[in-house]
Short mmCIF file of C-alpha atoms in Angstrom, two decimals:
data_model
loop_
_atom_site.label_atom_id
_atom_site.label_comp_id
_atom_site.label_asym_id
_atom_site.label_seq_id
_atom_site.Cartn_x
_atom_site.Cartn_y
_atom_site.Cartn_z
CA MET A 1 76.05 -48.49 28.30
CA SER A 2 73.35 -50.66 26.86
CA GLY A 3 70.00 -49.91 28.51
CA ASP A 4 71.40 -46.76 30.19
CA LEU A 5 68.49 -44.40 31.09
CA GLY A 6 70.84 -41.47 31.65
CA LEU A 7 71.07 -41.84 35.47
CA ALA A 8 74.51 -41.72 37.24
CA ASP A 9 75.68 -44.69 39.34
CA GLU A 10 74.69 -44.37 42.94
CA PRO A 11 77.58 -43.18 45.23
CA THR A 12 79.20 -45.79 47.52
CA GLY A 13 80.72 -43.30 49.90
CA ASP A 14 84.40 -44.11 49.03
CA GLU A 15 84.63 -41.23 46.56
CA PHE A 16 84.19 -38.74 49.42
CA ALA A 17 86.91 -40.23 51.71
CA ASP A 18 89.65 -37.67 50.80
CA ASP A 19 87.33 -34.74 50.02
CA PRO A 20 88.05 -31.85 52.45
CA ALA A 21 84.44 -30.80 52.12
CA PHE A 22 83.51 -34.02 53.85
CA PRO A 23 85.82 -34.40 56.94
CA GLU A 24 86.32 -37.81 58.40
CA GLN A 25 83.68 -38.68 61.03
CA ASP A 26 84.14 -40.76 64.13
CA GLU A 27 82.68 -44.20 63.91
CA PRO A 28 79.29 -44.32 65.72
CA GLU A 29 79.00 -46.36 68.84
CA THR A 30 77.63 -49.82 68.35
CA GLU A 31 74.02 -50.09 69.66
CA THR A 32 73.31 -53.12 71.82
CA ARG A 33 69.96 -54.69 70.73
CA ARG A 34 67.86 -56.76 73.10
CA GLY A 35 66.27 -60.01 72.03
CA VAL A 36 62.51 -60.22 71.45
CA THR A 37 60.54 -61.90 74.18
CA ALA A 38 57.44 -64.07 73.80
CA LYS A 39 55.28 -61.32 75.31
CA GLY A 40 56.56 -58.83 72.74
CA VAL A 41 55.67 -61.17 69.93
CA VAL A 42 52.16 -61.50 71.24
CA VAL A 43 51.69 -57.71 71.55
CA ALA A 44 53.11 -57.05 68.09
CA GLY A 45 50.89 -59.71 66.57
CA ALA A 46 47.84 -58.27 68.24
CA ARG A 47 48.59 -54.84 66.87
CA THR A 48 49.07 -56.25 63.37
CA VAL A 49 45.78 -58.12 63.50
CA ALA A 50 43.95 -55.01 64.73
CA GLY A 51 45.36 -52.97 61.83
CA LEU A 52 44.30 -55.57 59.28
CA VAL A 53 40.84 -55.75 60.79
CA GLY A 54 40.53 -51.93 60.56
CA ILE A 55 41.57 -51.96 56.90
CA GLY A 56 39.06 -54.72 56.18
CA VAL A 57 36.23 -52.84 57.87
CA ALA A 58 37.09 -49.70 55.85
CA ALA A 59 37.13 -51.69 52.63
CA VAL A 60 33.75 -53.28 53.40
CA THR A 61 32.29 -49.86 54.23
CA ILE A 62 33.52 -48.37 50.95
CA ALA A 63 32.20 -51.32 48.96
CA ALA A 64 28.82 -51.00 50.64
CA ALA A 65 28.68 -47.31 49.82
CA VAL A 66 29.40 -48.09 46.18
CA LEU A 67 27.16 -51.11 45.74
CA LEU A 68 24.14 -50.23 47.86
CA PRO A 69 21.62 -47.88 46.14
CA LEU A 70 21.39 -44.42 47.61
CA PRO A 71 17.97 -43.29 48.81
CA THR A 72 16.04 -41.20 46.25
CA ILE A 73 14.95 -37.85 47.58
CA SER A 74 12.52 -35.95 45.31
CA SER A 75 10.34 -32.93 45.66
CA THR A 76 8.02 -31.04 43.33
CA PRO A 77 8.84 -27.33 43.17
CA ALA A 78 6.00 -24.99 43.92
CA SER A 79 4.31 -23.75 40.75
CA MET A 80 1.07 -22.37 39.42
CA LEU A 81 -0.69 -22.62 36.06
CA VAL A 82 -1.65 -19.20 34.74
CA THR A 83 -3.65 -18.49 31.59
CA PRO A 84 -3.09 -14.85 30.59
CA VAL A 85 -5.92 -12.87 29.10
CA PRO A 86 -5.46 -12.51 25.32
CA THR A 87 -4.13 -9.10 24.37
CA ALA A 88 -5.58 -6.75 21.82
CA GLN A 89 -5.02 -7.78 18.21
CA GLN A 90 -3.63 -5.38 15.65
CA LEU A 91 -3.79 -5.42 11.85
CA VAL A 92 -2.34 -3.00 9.31
CA CYS A 93 -4.15 -2.02 6.10
CA ALA A 94 -2.14 -0.82 3.11
CA GLY A 95 -3.68 2.61 2.51
CA SER A 96 -4.26 4.34 -0.80
CA VAL A 97 -2.73 3.61 -4.19
CA LEU A 98 0.40 5.76 -4.58
CA ARG A 99 2.32 7.34 -7.43
CA LEU A 100 5.65 9.08 -7.95
CA ALA A 101 4.70 12.69 -8.82
CA ASP A 102 2.15 15.17 -7.62
CA ASP A 103 -1.21 16.14 -9.13
CA SER A 104 0.49 18.27 -11.80
CA GLY A 105 2.82 15.45 -12.87
CA GLU A 106 5.85 17.20 -11.43
CA GLY A 107 8.12 16.08 -8.63
CA ALA A 108 9.16 12.70 -9.99
CA THR A 109 10.61 11.71 -6.63
CA THR A 110 7.60 12.86 -4.63
CA VAL A 111 5.16 10.20 -3.46
CA SER A 112 1.49 11.16 -3.48
CA ALA A 113 -1.82 9.39 -2.97
CA LEU A 114 -4.49 8.64 -5.53
CA GLY A 115 -7.76 8.90 -3.63
CA SER A 116 -8.67 6.79 -0.61
CA PRO A 117 -9.43 3.08 -0.28
CA ASP A 118 -12.77 1.67 0.85
CA LEU A 119 -11.94 -0.20 4.06
CA ARG A 120 -14.04 -2.63 6.10
CA ALA A 121 -13.05 -4.42 9.31
CA GLU A 122 -14.88 -6.57 11.85
CA ALA A 123 -14.22 -8.61 15.01
CA SER A 124 -16.02 -11.70 16.26
CA GLU A 125 -16.55 -9.91 19.58
CA GLY A 126 -15.99 -6.44 20.92
CA ARG A 127 -15.53 -3.18 19.09
CA VAL A 128 -13.06 -2.53 16.29
CA SER A 129 -11.15 0.73 16.11
CA THR A 130 -9.55 2.00 12.91
CA THR A 131 -6.96 4.78 13.04
CA ALA A 132 -4.69 6.25 10.39
CA VAL A 133 -0.93 6.28 10.95
CA GLU A 134 0.33 9.74 11.82
CA VAL A 135 3.45 10.00 9.63
CA SER A 136 3.82 9.12 5.94
CA ASP A 137 6.26 9.77 3.10
CA ALA A 138 3.18 10.32 0.94
CA SER A 139 2.02 13.20 3.20
CA THR A 140 -1.14 11.27 4.03
CA GLY A 141 -0.55 10.94 7.77
CA GLY A 142 -3.75 11.15 9.79
CA THR A 143 -6.01 11.05 6.71
CA SER A 144 -8.23 8.40 5.12
CA SER A 145 -5.53 7.83 2.47
CA ALA A 146 -2.93 6.73 5.01
CA PRO A 147 -2.35 3.13 6.06
CA ALA A 148 -4.83 2.22 8.78
CA VAL A 149 -4.30 0.29 12.00
CA VAL A 150 -7.21 -1.98 12.95
CA SER A 151 -7.29 -3.11 16.57
CA THR A 152 -9.62 -4.77 19.06
CA PRO A 153 -9.65 -4.46 22.84
CA PRO A 154 -8.39 -7.37 24.95
CA SER A 155 -10.80 -10.26 25.38
CA ALA A 156 -12.87 -10.53 28.54
CA ALA A 157 -11.23 -11.83 31.70
CA GLY A 158 -11.17 -15.61 31.78
CA ALA A 159 -11.14 -15.97 28.00
CA THR A 160 -8.68 -18.51 26.60
CA GLU A 161 -8.96 -17.49 22.95
CA SER A 162 -8.52 -14.18 21.19
CA ALA A 163 -11.37 -12.67 19.24
CA LEU A 164 -11.21 -13.18 15.48
CA VAL A 165 -10.56 -9.95 13.60
CA SER A 166 -10.19 -9.27 9.88
CA GLY A 167 -10.19 -6.39 7.47
CA ALA A 168 -9.82 -5.69 3.76
CA GLN A 169 -9.70 -2.71 1.44
CA SER A 170 -10.19 -1.99 -2.24
CA GLU A 171 -9.75 0.99 -4.52
CA LEU A 172 -10.86 1.51 -8.10
CA VAL A 173 -8.55 4.06 -9.71
CA ASN A 174 -9.12 5.91 -12.99
CA GLU A 175 -6.76 8.85 -13.08
CA GLY A 176 -4.42 9.50 -15.99
CA ASP A 177 -1.94 6.65 -16.38
CA PHE A 178 -3.33 4.89 -13.33
CA VAL A 179 -6.32 2.73 -14.16
CA GLY A 180 -7.19 -0.48 -12.37
CA LEU A 181 -8.59 -2.23 -9.32
CA ALA A 182 -6.42 -2.86 -6.27
CA ALA A 183 -7.41 -4.87 -3.21
CA ALA A 184 -5.57 -6.12 -0.14
CA ASP A 185 -6.28 -7.65 3.23
CA CYS A 186 -5.23 -6.12 6.54
CA ALA A 187 -2.26 -8.07 7.90
CA VAL A 188 -0.50 -8.70 11.18
CA PRO A 189 2.83 -6.78 11.24
CA ASN A 190 5.87 -9.00 11.08
CA GLY A 191 9.60 -8.87 11.67
CA ASP A 192 10.42 -11.08 8.67
CA SER A 193 8.44 -11.23 5.42
CA TRP A 194 8.75 -11.82 1.68
CA LEU A 195 7.24 -10.03 -1.32
CA ALA A 196 7.08 -11.66 -4.77
CA GLY A 197 5.72 -9.34 -7.43
CA GLY A 198 6.19 -6.09 -9.29
CA SER A 199 8.70 -4.90 -11.90
CA THR A 200 11.01 -1.94 -12.52
CA ALA A 201 11.24 -2.49 -16.28
CA VAL A 202 10.35 0.34 -18.65
CA GLY A 203 6.79 1.52 -18.05
CA ARG A 204 6.53 -0.33 -14.72
CA THR A 205 6.66 1.44 -11.37
CA THR A 206 6.92 -0.55 -8.16
CA LEU A 207 6.82 1.08 -4.75
CA LEU A 208 7.64 -0.61 -1.45
CA SER A 209 5.50 0.50 1.47
CA LEU A 210 6.68 -0.13 5.05
CA THR A 211 4.21 0.65 7.84
CA ASN A 212 5.16 0.56 11.51
CA PRO A 213 2.10 0.58 13.82
CA SER A 214 4.11 0.38 17.05
CA GLU A 215 5.13 3.16 19.42
CA VAL A 216 8.87 2.73 18.77
CA PRO A 217 10.85 3.23 15.53
CA ALA A 218 11.66 0.18 13.44
CA THR A 219 14.94 -0.44 11.64
CA VAL A 220 14.48 -2.31 8.36
CA ASN A 221 17.01 -4.18 6.23
CA LEU A 222 16.12 -5.21 2.69
CA GLU A 223 17.35 -7.96 0.41
CA ILE A 224 16.33 -7.47 -3.22
CA PHE A 225 16.66 -10.23 -5.78
CA GLY A 226 16.02 -10.31 -9.50
CA GLU A 227 16.43 -12.51 -12.53
CA ASP A 228 20.20 -11.86 -12.39
CA GLY A 229 20.60 -12.59 -8.69
CA LYS A 230 20.95 -10.41 -5.62
CA VAL A 231 20.88 -6.65 -6.06
CA THR A 232 23.73 -4.82 -4.37
CA ALA A 233 22.76 -1.20 -3.80
CA PRO A 234 23.25 1.47 -1.15
CA GLY A 235 20.35 2.33 1.11
CA THR A 236 19.01 -1.20 1.60
CA SER A 237 20.02 -1.41 5.26
CA GLY A 238 19.31 0.69 8.30
CA ILE A 239 16.04 2.11 6.96
CA ILE A 240 14.23 3.86 9.81
CA VAL A 241 10.46 3.58 9.80
CA PRO A 242 9.09 6.02 12.39
CA ALA A 243 6.72 4.96 15.12
CA ASN A 244 3.13 4.98 13.88
CA GLY A 245 4.42 5.85 10.43
CA GLN A 246 4.94 4.80 6.80
CA ARG A 247 8.01 4.83 4.58
CA VAL A 248 7.63 4.55 0.79
CA LEU A 249 10.60 3.56 -1.37
CA SER A 250 10.87 3.09 -5.13
CA LEU A 251 12.44 -0.23 -6.12
CA ALA A 252 13.84 1.48 -9.23
CA GLY A 253 15.80 3.71 -6.86
CA PHE A 254 17.77 0.63 -5.84
CA GLN A 255 18.05 -0.78 -9.36
CA PRO A 256 16.03 -0.11 -12.53
CA ASP A 257 15.11 -2.66 -15.18
CA ILE A 258 14.45 -5.58 -12.83
CA VAL A 259 11.83 -7.62 -14.64
CA SER A 260 11.16 -10.03 -11.76
CA PRO A 261 11.91 -8.63 -8.30
CA VAL A 262 11.51 -10.39 -4.96
CA VAL A 263 12.03 -8.44 -1.73
CA HIS A 264 12.96 -9.82 1.70
CA VAL A 265 12.06 -7.45 4.55
CA LYS A 266 13.54 -7.82 8.06
CA SER A 267 12.90 -5.37 10.87
CA THR A 268 14.13 -4.84 14.41
CA GLY A 269 12.58 -2.65 17.06
CA GLY A 270 9.00 -2.33 15.86
CA GLN A 271 7.49 -4.86 13.50
CA VAL A 272 6.29 -3.65 10.10
CA SER A 273 3.70 -4.49 7.49
CA ALA A 274 5.20 -4.56 3.99
CA THR A 275 3.44 -4.32 0.62
CA LEU A 276 4.42 -3.67 -2.98
CA GLN A 277 2.38 -1.57 -5.36
CA GLN A 278 2.90 -1.97 -9.10
CA ALA A 279 1.51 0.26 -11.83
CA THR A 280 2.01 -0.37 -15.56
CA VAL A 281 1.89 2.03 -18.51
CA ARG A 282 2.52 0.84 -22.08
CA THR A 283 3.57 3.91 -24.05
CA LEU A 284 0.56 6.11 -23.25
CA THR A 285 -1.89 3.32 -22.44
CA PRO A 286 -2.59 2.41 -18.81
CA GLY A 287 -1.81 -1.24 -18.13
CA GLY A 288 -3.36 -1.70 -14.67
CA LEU A 289 -2.23 -1.65 -11.07
CA ASP A 290 -2.18 -3.88 -8.00
CA ILE A 291 -1.10 -4.17 -4.37
CA VAL A 292 1.10 -7.18 -3.57
CA SER A 293 0.77 -8.57 -0.04
CA SER A 294 3.64 -10.18 1.83
CA VAL A 295 4.01 -13.76 3.06
CA PRO A 296 5.67 -14.52 6.42
CA ALA A 297 7.80 -17.50 5.45
CA LEU A 298 9.24 -19.65 2.68
CA ALA A 299 7.75 -23.11 2.13
CA THR A 300 8.34 -26.33 0.23
CA ASP A 301 4.58 -26.73 -0.32
CA THR A 302 3.06 -23.51 -1.63
CA VAL A 303 -0.68 -23.19 -2.24
CA ILE A 304 -2.18 -20.28 -4.20
CA PRO A 305 -5.98 -20.58 -4.42
CA GLY A 306 -8.21 -18.33 -6.49
CA VAL A 307 -6.09 -17.77 -9.58
CA VAL A 308 -8.75 -16.29 -11.85
CA ILE A 309 -8.34 -16.34 -15.64
CA THR A 310 -10.74 -13.89 -17.31
CA GLY A 311 -10.88 -11.94 -20.56
CA LEU A 312 -8.69 -14.62 -22.12
CA ASP A 313 -9.46 -13.83 -25.75
CA ALA A 314 -8.67 -10.14 -25.29
CA VAL A 315 -5.41 -10.96 -23.49
CA GLN A 316 -4.32 -13.34 -26.25
CA ALA A 317 -5.13 -10.71 -28.87
CA LEU A 318 -2.75 -8.28 -27.17
CA ARG A 319 0.10 -10.74 -27.55
CA LYS A 320 -0.49 -11.56 -31.21
CA GLY A 321 1.09 -8.32 -32.35
CA GLY A 322 4.45 -9.38 -30.97
CA ASP A 323 4.93 -6.11 -29.11
CA PRO A 324 7.41 -6.81 -26.26
CA GLN A 325 5.50 -4.35 -24.08
CA PHE A 326 2.83 -7.05 -23.73
CA ASP A 327 5.17 -9.88 -22.78
CA ASP A 328 4.04 -9.62 -19.17
CA VAL A 329 0.32 -10.09 -19.87
CA GLU A 330 0.67 -13.87 -19.93
CA THR A 331 -0.11 -15.89 -16.81
CA ALA A 332 3.11 -16.78 -15.01
CA VAL A 333 4.36 -18.26 -11.75
CA ARG A 334 7.07 -16.24 -10.04
CA VAL A 335 9.31 -18.31 -7.76
CA PHE A 336 12.45 -17.66 -5.77
CA ALA A 337 14.64 -19.84 -3.55
CA PRO A 338 17.55 -18.27 -1.65
CA GLY A 339 20.95 -19.91 -1.62
CA GLU A 340 22.80 -21.70 -4.39
CA GLY A 341 22.37 -24.73 -6.62
CA THR A 342 19.34 -26.04 -8.47
CA VAL A 343 15.82 -26.31 -7.07
CA SER A 344 13.33 -28.74 -8.57
CA LEU A 345 9.71 -27.61 -8.80
CA THR A 346 6.47 -29.40 -9.55
CA VAL A 347 3.72 -26.94 -10.48
CA THR A 348 0.15 -28.23 -10.41
CA VAL A 349 -2.76 -26.16 -11.75
CA THR A 350 -6.13 -27.57 -10.64
CA PRO A 351 -9.48 -26.18 -11.85
CA GLU A 352 -11.67 -25.13 -8.94
CA ASP A 353 -14.89 -26.11 -10.68
CA GLY A 354 -13.89 -29.78 -10.94
CA ALA A 355 -13.15 -29.68 -14.68
CA GLU A 356 -10.29 -31.69 -16.11
CA THR A 357 -8.55 -28.86 -17.94
CA GLY A 358 -5.73 -28.27 -15.49
CA THR A 359 -2.07 -28.98 -16.02
CA SER A 360 1.04 -30.09 -14.18
CA PHE A 361 4.69 -29.73 -15.09
CA GLN A 362 8.17 -29.92 -13.61
CA VAL A 363 10.91 -27.34 -13.93
CA ASP A 364 14.36 -26.73 -12.42
CA VAL A 365 15.32 -23.18 -11.39
CA ASP A 366 18.52 -21.61 -10.12
CA ALA A 367 18.53 -20.72 -6.44
CA GLY A 368 19.47 -17.10 -5.81
CA ARG A 369 17.72 -15.94 -9.00
CA VAL A 370 14.05 -15.08 -9.53
CA THR A 371 12.30 -17.06 -12.25
CA ASP A 372 8.99 -16.37 -14.00
CA VAL A 373 7.50 -19.59 -15.39
CA PRO A 374 4.71 -19.07 -17.96
CA ILE A 375 1.51 -21.12 -17.61
CA GLU A 376 -0.06 -21.42 -21.03
CA GLN A 377 -3.23 -22.93 -22.47
CA LEU A 378 -5.48 -22.27 -19.50
CA ALA A 379 -9.16 -21.78 -20.23
CA THR A 380 -11.24 -19.04 -18.65
CA GLY A 381 -12.04 -20.01 -15.05
CA SER A 382 -10.48 -20.17 -11.58
CA TYR A 383 -7.66 -22.44 -10.46
CA THR A 384 -5.63 -23.45 -7.44
CA VAL A 385 -1.90 -23.44 -8.13
CA GLY A 386 0.34 -25.68 -6.05
CA ILE A 387 4.14 -25.53 -6.01
CA THR A 388 6.08 -28.44 -4.51
CA SER A 389 9.80 -27.69 -4.28
CA SER A 390 12.98 -29.42 -3.19
CA ALA A 391 13.93 -26.33 -1.14
CA PRO A 392 11.85 -23.60 0.53
CA VAL A 393 10.61 -20.97 -1.93
CA VAL A 394 8.37 -17.94 -2.13
CA GLY A 395 5.89 -17.99 -4.98
CA SER A 396 3.10 -15.97 -6.57
CA VAL A 397 1.05 -15.94 -9.77
CA ARG A 398 0.49 -12.97 -12.10
CA VAL A 399 -2.65 -12.84 -14.23
CA THR A 400 -4.01 -10.25 -16.65
CA SER A 401 -7.58 -9.29 -17.48
CA ALA A 402 -8.50 -7.22 -20.52
CA VAL A 403 -11.40 -5.61 -22.31
CA GLY A 404 -10.27 -4.32 -25.68
CA GLN A 405 -7.05 -2.36 -25.16
CA THR A 406 -7.75 -1.76 -21.47
CA THR A 407 -5.89 -4.13 -19.21
CA ASP A 408 -5.56 -4.78 -15.50
CA PHE A 409 -3.51 -7.37 -13.63
CA ALA A 410 -3.30 -9.02 -10.24
CA TRP A 411 -0.62 -10.77 -8.20
CA PHE A 412 -2.06 -13.74 -6.31
CA THR A 413 0.21 -14.60 -3.38
CA ALA A 414 0.69 -17.80 -1.41
CA ALA A 415 -1.93 -18.52 1.25
CA SER A 416 -1.09 -19.54 4.81
CA PRO A 417 -2.72 -22.72 6.15
CA LEU A 418 -5.88 -22.22 8.21
CA ALA A 419 -6.64 -24.59 11.08
CA THR A 420 -10.10 -25.12 12.66
CA ALA A 421 -11.33 -21.50 12.41
CA ALA A 422 -10.73 -18.24 10.58
CA GLN A 423 -12.42 -14.99 9.65
CA VAL A 424 -12.47 -13.15 6.34
CA THR A 425 -13.75 -9.78 5.21
CA ALA A 426 -14.88 -9.34 1.61
CA ALA A 427 -13.44 -6.08 0.33
CA PRO A 428 -15.94 -3.74 -1.31
CA GLY A 429 -15.80 -4.35 -5.03
CA PRO A 430 -17.26 -6.29 -7.94
CA ASN A 431 -18.33 -9.92 -7.49
CA PRO A 432 -16.34 -11.00 -4.40
CA VAL A 433 -15.76 -14.77 -4.38
CA LEU A 434 -14.27 -16.92 -1.62
CA HIS A 435 -11.99 -19.70 -2.88
CA LEU A 436 -11.53 -22.69 -0.53
CA ALA A 437 -8.81 -25.29 -1.20
CA ASN A 438 -8.78 -28.55 0.79
CA PRO A 439 -5.40 -30.34 0.76
CA GLY A 440 -6.65 -33.22 2.93
CA THR A 441 -7.68 -36.77 2.07
CA ALA A 442 -11.26 -36.34 3.30
CA ALA A 443 -13.97 -33.88 2.35
CA ALA A 444 -14.44 -30.84 4.61
CA ASP A 445 -17.83 -29.36 5.47
CA VAL A 446 -17.00 -25.69 5.95
CA VAL A 447 -19.52 -23.48 7.70
CA VAL A 448 -19.45 -19.96 6.22
CA ALA A 449 -21.37 -17.69 8.60
CA GLY A 450 -21.85 -13.98 7.96
CA THR A 451 -22.06 -11.32 10.63
CA ASP A 452 -25.48 -10.48 9.18
CA GLY A 453 -26.80 -13.83 10.49
CA THR A 454 -26.63 -15.80 7.25
CA SER A 455 -24.96 -19.19 7.28
CA ARG A 456 -24.28 -21.95 4.79
CA THR A 457 -22.32 -25.19 4.75
CA VAL A 458 -20.01 -25.76 1.80
CA THR A 459 -18.55 -29.18 1.09
CA VAL A 460 -14.99 -28.97 -0.18
CA PRO A 461 -13.93 -32.34 -1.65
CA ALA A 462 -10.60 -33.88 -0.71
CA ALA A 463 -7.67 -32.48 -2.70
CA ALA A 464 -10.06 -30.09 -4.45
CA SER A 465 -11.60 -26.64 -4.15
CA ALA A 466 -14.95 -24.90 -3.84
CA LEU A 467 -16.24 -21.41 -4.59
CA VAL A 468 -18.54 -19.29 -2.41
CA SER A 469 -20.11 -16.01 -3.50
CA LEU A 470 -19.83 -13.29 -0.85
CA SER A 471 -21.51 -9.97 -0.23
CA ALA A 472 -19.18 -7.02 -0.76
CA GLY A 473 -18.04 -5.45 2.48
CA GLU A 474 -19.36 -8.26 4.72
CA THR A 475 -17.38 -10.36 7.18
CA TYR A 476 -17.62 -14.15 7.54
CA SER A 477 -16.38 -16.77 9.97
CA LEU A 478 -15.06 -20.10 8.66
CA THR A 479 -15.39 -23.23 10.83
CA GLY A 480 -15.82 -27.01 10.53
CA PHE A 481 -12.48 -27.91 8.96
CA ARG A 482 -9.05 -29.14 10.02
CA LEU A 483 -6.83 -27.66 7.31
CA LEU A 484 -7.75 -25.23 4.59
CA TYR A 485 -6.34 -22.57 2.27
CA ALA A 486 -8.48 -19.63 1.19
CA SER A 487 -8.49 -16.41 -0.82
CA VAL A 488 -10.88 -13.72 -2.05
CA THR A 489 -11.07 -12.36 -5.59
CA LEU A 490 -12.82 -9.39 -7.18
CA ALA A 491 -13.30 -9.31 -10.96
CA ASP A 492 -15.50 -7.58 -13.53
CA ALA A 493 -15.25 -5.77 -16.86
CA GLY A 494 -11.52 -6.20 -17.23
CA MET A 495 -10.76 -5.26 -13.61
CA ILE A 496 -9.21 -7.89 -11.31
CA ALA A 497 -7.76 -8.10 -7.78
CA GLY A 498 -7.43 -10.58 -4.93
CA TYR A 499 -5.84 -11.45 -1.60
CA SER A 500 -5.33 -14.50 0.58
CA VAL A 501 -7.10 -15.24 3.86
CA ARG A 502 -4.71 -15.21 6.81
CA PRO A 503 -4.98 -17.28 10.00
CA PRO A 504 -6.17 -15.56 13.17
CA GLY A 505 -3.73 -14.00 15.59
CA VAL A 506 -2.08 -16.10 18.28
CA GLY A 507 -4.25 -16.59 21.37
CA SER A 508 -3.20 -17.15 24.95
CA GLY A 509 -2.17 -20.58 26.25
CA PRO A 510 -1.54 -21.75 29.82
CA ILE A 511 1.86 -20.84 31.28
CA LEU A 512 3.48 -22.78 34.16
CA ILE A 513 5.13 -20.30 36.55
CA TYR A 514 7.73 -21.26 39.20
CA PRO A 515 8.18 -18.69 41.98
#
């Protein structure tokens, strides 16, 4: 049937007339209905009107509830503003220069120390305590050769800012194949850091030091990258660093012949301080050594102040022979961006003495691979190197100093931005110089005040740098600026080293507490 929805026709009752299941029923008696009187009509009408009125009242009530604004009831929960007292600050210093082998040259897998560093530390208020970690793979636990933990007591009650604390160490080594100057600052331990430096090529030894100053073990996972991409090797995850202890690992144990390594360190449990130590030997000739400090984060604007070029003629003479062993004496920027694709870089090299002999260039690098970009034709002097990138990177600069056939090198790492105030300790060593880089659009008058009572004001021009000579082993406060980058270098007679100035530890801010 057209338009049929699938429903059967309704029954009429005739189809059940002869069905035994439905016996015939007597016809019902006819009901006699009375007529409706006038009074009934009135009563019925009244009831109908009352019902309609009730419905109308209900409708009006509902409409009023919807249309009329509800009263606003508000209350402020009980709370209190509490400013906690700043806690003690803690820094970790790298400890002595290390080597693979003992004093007799045996035990190629045994880590041992070469002397002890000269360490200085100071706080803007209160006492500073320096203690050696108790456990070390280099068997230096509890000695002056072990990594040191620098700490200050909590600030006085009512203080809203933490005391400024800083420390730095240096060590001049002249023992067999190990000849050079190494310096490093004391750093705040971190759960996530990056290291750009070192090499595991022939004649290059690079050791990774992990120091855990906390009272609980730390579990560390490593990511190692090189010029060919990520290194896949056993033993890079689940590394246990004992409480108040140091682990030392050879990068060549994960993969040899990496010319340009970058290491990403992540820890859980306790936080760790990570450093690299590189030593170079060319055939039987020592090629220098250095400690590479870590940086806490990648950045699209990287600033590396205090890149010192010295002994340039001697360095260039080493390269003229064409010996591939000296390929790494040239000044180079090491850069790495994780991920995939192409990263565009603009590298700017600005003289710190205001001369016009700097340079700037652009280069594209592959993400996921470490790239060393040579910087040629730089005159003797000091420079600030800036790296602007299309993706976050970690960067550093390698320089070489030489006197005759004796060479040393340094890895200058990226500096963290300083805001309003900082403190720096000049490591004991030759000719310490403070390098101040001002990225702003206005000049900064930086007050450099020593703990010995000396003070001077240094004007750092906008988008330029300034140099300040320091006294070895002294500590200085830096104030009078809004944004600054800084580093310290030591250099003399073919020896070179340096480290960046880190911002102070996090202070205590007000906290709103709801009971």
